[in-house]
Amino acid sequence: MTQVEERLHGVEFAQAFVAVANVAVFTPNLERVREFGLILGYEAASREAKGWDEAEALVADLNRLTEADVVALEILVKHQGQLVRDATTNSNYNDLAGAVPAILRDVDARKIPRDEFYSHASRLSGFGLAISLNWNQSTWGPQDHGFAATVRGMRLVEILGKP
């Protein structure tokens, strides 16, 4: 039996599957239900083995996110993905903050009002998918806010196969 098969035959998977099925039954968006399946499949095949409880939590979080929340996360990951670390150093933090102007240019190019983007990024923070960055007065205007994707946020975007 392969490692994936072993993970799918465990009690933890059965519990996660039931929890996800309970969420999926009440989700009218079939694309979102497909994404729930991607999360379960990713966890089954992952060498990271974050645990079925994390897969359940990602499904529950995704179920509560709007499409605009997911787009905001995709924008953060697009511009900061290569910079996100498990343990952020001062230098790494500066690099994340340095990517904010590019994020805001992308937001503007997509014609997303900045306050709307900030509200979605703030929601992502509540799910542990993004973090708020300290205001950087040397590079941001007083009306600007900085956010960065977290490792968890990166993982969700990777699982969903979003660019």
mmCIF file of C-alpha atoms in Angstrom, residues 8-157:
data_model
loop_
_atom_site.group_PDB
_atom_site.id
_atom_site.type_symbol
_atom_site.label_atom_id
_atom_site.label_comp_id
_atom_site.label_asym_id
_atom_site.label_seq_id
_atom_site.Cartn_x
_atom_site.Cartn_y
_atom_site.Cartn_z
ATOM 1 C CA LEU A 8 -6.709 7.681 2.920
ATOM 2 C CA HIS A 9 -7.456 4.595 5.001
ATOM 3 C CA GLY A 10 -6.833 6.291 8.335
ATOM 4 C CA VAL A 11 -9.426 7.384 10.851
ATOM 5 C CA GLU A 12 -8.221 10.985 10.601
ATOM 6 C CA PHE A 13 -9.031 11.070 6.880
ATOM 7 C CA ALA A 14 -12.506 9.650 7.507
ATOM 8 C CA GLN A 15 -13.178 12.362 10.078
ATOM 9 C CA ALA A 16 -11.867 15.078 7.743
ATOM 10 C CA PHE A 17 -13.900 13.713 4.848
ATOM 11 C CA VAL A 18 -17.111 13.804 6.884
ATOM 12 C CA ALA A 19 -16.374 17.354 8.069
ATOM 13 C CA VAL A 20 -15.676 18.526 4.510
ATOM 14 C CA ALA A 21 -18.722 16.715 3.155
ATOM 15 C CA ASN A 22 -20.878 18.513 5.741
ATOM 16 C CA VAL A 23 -19.543 21.846 4.472
ATOM 17 C CA ALA A 24 -19.836 20.859 0.807
ATOM 18 C CA VAL A 25 -23.493 19.814 1.116
ATOM 19 C CA PHE A 26 -24.430 23.398 1.946
ATOM 20 C CA THR A 27 -22.169 25.040 -0.635
ATOM 21 C CA PRO A 28 -24.054 26.023 -3.793
ATOM 22 C CA ASN A 29 -20.883 26.917 -5.713
ATOM 23 C CA LEU A 30 -19.712 23.728 -7.454
ATOM 24 C CA GLU A 31 -16.303 25.236 -8.245
ATOM 25 C CA ARG A 32 -15.795 25.834 -4.539
ATOM 26 C CA VAL A 33 -16.755 22.222 -3.783
ATOM 27 C CA ARG A 34 -14.170 21.095 -6.357
ATOM 28 C CA GLU A 35 -11.603 23.242 -4.528
ATOM 29 C CA PHE A 36 -12.503 21.467 -1.265
ATOM 30 C CA GLY A 37 -11.607 18.216 -3.009
ATOM 31 C CA LEU A 38 -8.301 19.707 -4.131
ATOM 32 C CA ILE A 39 -7.469 20.488 -0.518
ATOM 33 C CA LEU A 40 -8.202 16.917 0.596
ATOM 34 C CA GLY A 41 -6.257 15.482 -2.328
ATOM 35 C CA TYR A 42 -3.310 17.769 -1.679
ATOM 36 C CA GLU A 43 -3.184 16.720 1.961
ATOM 37 C CA ALA A 44 -3.337 13.041 0.994
ATOM 38 C CA ALA A 45 -0.434 13.393 -1.438
ATOM 39 C CA SER A 46 1.571 15.965 0.496
ATOM 40 C CA ARG A 47 4.901 15.043 1.946
ATOM 41 C CA GLU A 48 4.457 17.925 4.400
ATOM 42 C CA ALA A 49 1.582 16.126 6.113
ATOM 43 C CA LYS A 50 0.238 19.204 7.907
ATOM 44 C CA GLY A 51 -2.563 17.033 9.162
ATOM 45 C CA TRP A 52 -6.151 16.396 8.280
ATOM 46 C CA ASP A 53 -7.269 18.977 10.820
ATOM 47 C CA GLU A 54 -5.402 21.640 8.819
ATOM 48 C CA ALA A 55 -7.087 20.417 5.630
ATOM 49 C CA GLU A 56 -10.462 20.701 7.398
ATOM 50 C CA ALA A 57 -9.565 24.201 8.584
ATOM 51 C CA LEU A 58 -8.536 25.307 5.081
ATOM 52 C CA VAL A 59 -11.852 24.037 3.698
ATOM 53 C CA ALA A 60 -13.795 25.859 6.419
ATOM 54 C CA ASP A 61 -11.817 29.038 5.758
ATOM 55 C CA LEU A 62 -12.198 28.790 1.981
ATOM 56 C CA ASN A 63 -15.922 28.272 2.441
ATOM 57 C CA ARG A 64 -16.110 31.628 4.236
ATOM 58 C CA LEU A 65 -13.907 33.541 1.783
ATOM 59 C CA THR A 66 -15.369 35.531 -1.079
ATOM 60 C CA GLU A 67 -13.958 35.345 -4.576
ATOM 61 C CA ALA A 68 -12.556 38.864 -4.041
ATOM 62 C CA ASP A 69 -10.756 37.610 -0.906
ATOM 63 C CA VAL A 70 -9.138 34.857 -2.974
ATOM 64 C CA VAL A 71 -8.128 37.371 -5.670
ATOM 65 C CA ALA A 72 -6.510 39.573 -2.993
ATOM 66 C CA LEU A 73 -4.575 36.554 -1.720
ATOM 67 C CA GLU A 74 -3.493 35.665 -5.249
ATOM 68 C CA ILE A 75 -2.162 39.216 -5.719
ATOM 69 C CA LEU A 76 -0.151 39.008 -2.497
ATOM 70 C CA VAL A 77 1.279 35.619 -3.447
ATOM 71 C CA LYS A 78 2.085 36.764 -6.980
ATOM 72 C CA HIS A 79 4.284 39.587 -5.718
ATOM 73 C CA GLN A 80 5.620 38.118 -2.472
ATOM 74 C CA GLY A 81 5.539 34.368 -2.949
ATOM 75 C CA GLN A 82 9.265 33.971 -3.313
ATOM 76 C CA LEU A 83 9.769 36.068 -0.149
ATOM 77 C CA VAL A 84 7.439 34.291 2.290
ATOM 78 C CA ARG A 85 9.242 32.239 4.946
ATOM 79 C CA ASP A 86 8.263 30.165 7.971
ATOM 80 C CA ALA A 87 10.346 32.473 10.154
ATOM 81 C CA THR A 88 10.556 36.065 8.959
ATOM 82 C CA THR A 89 13.834 37.898 9.526
ATOM 83 C CA ASN A 90 14.321 41.682 9.533
ATOM 84 C CA SER A 91 15.799 41.517 6.041
ATOM 85 C CA ASN A 92 12.966 39.302 4.792
ATOM 86 C CA TYR A 93 10.379 41.603 6.375
ATOM 87 C CA ASN A 94 11.934 44.564 4.536
ATOM 88 C CA ASP A 95 11.719 42.611 1.279
ATOM 89 C CA LEU A 96 8.015 41.862 1.909
ATOM 90 C CA ALA A 97 7.373 45.542 2.644
ATOM 91 C CA GLY A 98 9.378 46.495 -0.445
ATOM 92 C CA ALA A 99 6.957 44.497 -2.612
ATOM 93 C CA VAL A 100 3.968 46.574 -1.478
ATOM 94 C CA PRO A 101 4.308 49.243 -4.199
ATOM 95 C CA ALA A 102 4.180 46.514 -6.883
ATOM 96 C CA ILE A 103 1.119 45.007 -5.179
ATOM 97 C CA LEU A 104 -0.621 48.383 -5.186
ATOM 98 C CA ARG A 105 0.231 48.952 -8.862
ATOM 99 C CA ASP A 106 -1.307 45.555 -9.644
ATOM 100 C CA VAL A 107 -4.401 46.421 -7.584
ATOM 101 C CA ASP A 108 -4.718 49.726 -9.457
ATOM 102 C CA ALA A 109 -4.206 48.027 -12.846
ATOM 103 C CA ARG A 110 -7.049 45.608 -12.033
ATOM 104 C CA LYS A 111 -9.220 48.608 -11.158
ATOM 105 C CA ILE A 112 -9.783 47.332 -7.625
ATOM 106 C CA PRO A 113 -10.340 50.263 -5.265
ATOM 107 C CA ARG A 114 -7.523 50.239 -2.721
ATOM 108 C CA ASP A 115 -9.849 50.416 0.264
ATOM 109 C CA GLU A 116 -11.649 47.360 -1.086
ATOM 110 C CA PHE A 117 -8.341 45.524 -1.492
ATOM 111 C CA TYR A 118 -7.319 46.512 2.040
ATOM 112 C CA SER A 119 -10.599 45.228 3.455
ATOM 113 C CA HIS A 120 -10.115 41.860 1.722
ATOM 114 C CA ALA A 121 -6.484 41.662 2.863
ATOM 115 C CA SER A 122 -7.644 42.423 6.411
ATOM 116 C CA ARG A 123 -10.164 39.572 6.179
ATOM 117 C CA LEU A 124 -7.370 37.269 5.032
ATOM 118 C CA SER A 125 -5.417 38.235 8.145
ATOM 119 C CA GLY A 126 -8.276 36.956 10.260
ATOM 120 C CA PHE A 127 -7.907 33.532 8.645
ATOM 121 C CA GLY A 128 -4.130 33.391 9.048
ATOM 122 C CA LEU A 129 -3.658 33.659 5.285
ATOM 123 C CA ALA A 130 -2.024 37.112 5.364
ATOM 124 C CA ILE A 131 -0.445 39.445 7.887
ATOM 125 C CA SER A 132 -0.520 43.184 8.208
ATOM 126 C CA LEU A 133 2.847 44.881 7.777
ATOM 127 C CA ASN A 134 3.967 47.857 9.832
ATOM 128 C CA TRP A 135 3.514 51.118 8.031
ATOM 129 C CA ASN A 136 6.703 52.079 6.180
ATOM 130 C CA GLN A 137 6.804 55.863 5.918
ATOM 131 C CA SER A 138 9.889 55.838 3.717
ATOM 132 C CA THR A 139 8.118 54.083 0.824
ATOM 133 C CA TRP A 140 4.344 54.290 1.414
ATOM 134 C CA GLY A 141 1.997 57.231 1.450
ATOM 135 C CA PRO A 142 -0.061 57.886 4.581
ATOM 136 C CA GLN A 143 -3.102 56.329 2.904
ATOM 137 C CA ASP A 144 -1.273 53.087 2.033
ATOM 138 C CA HIS A 145 -1.331 49.826 3.982
ATOM 139 C CA GLY A 146 0.927 46.822 3.638
ATOM 140 C CA PHE A 147 0.014 43.165 3.791
ATOM 141 C CA ALA A 148 1.942 39.975 3.146
ATOM 142 C CA ALA A 149 0.833 36.443 2.414
ATOM 143 C CA THR A 150 1.655 33.849 5.051
ATOM 144 C CA VAL A 151 3.010 30.359 4.446
ATOM 145 C CA ARG A 152 -0.549 29.130 5.010
ATOM 146 C CA GLY A 153 -1.880 31.580 2.430
ATOM 147 C CA MET A 154 0.787 30.494 -0.044
ATOM 148 C CA ARG A 155 -0.170 26.881 0.530
ATOM 149 C CA LEU A 156 -3.842 27.576 -0.192
ATOM 150 C CA VAL A 157 -3.017 29.381 -3.455
#
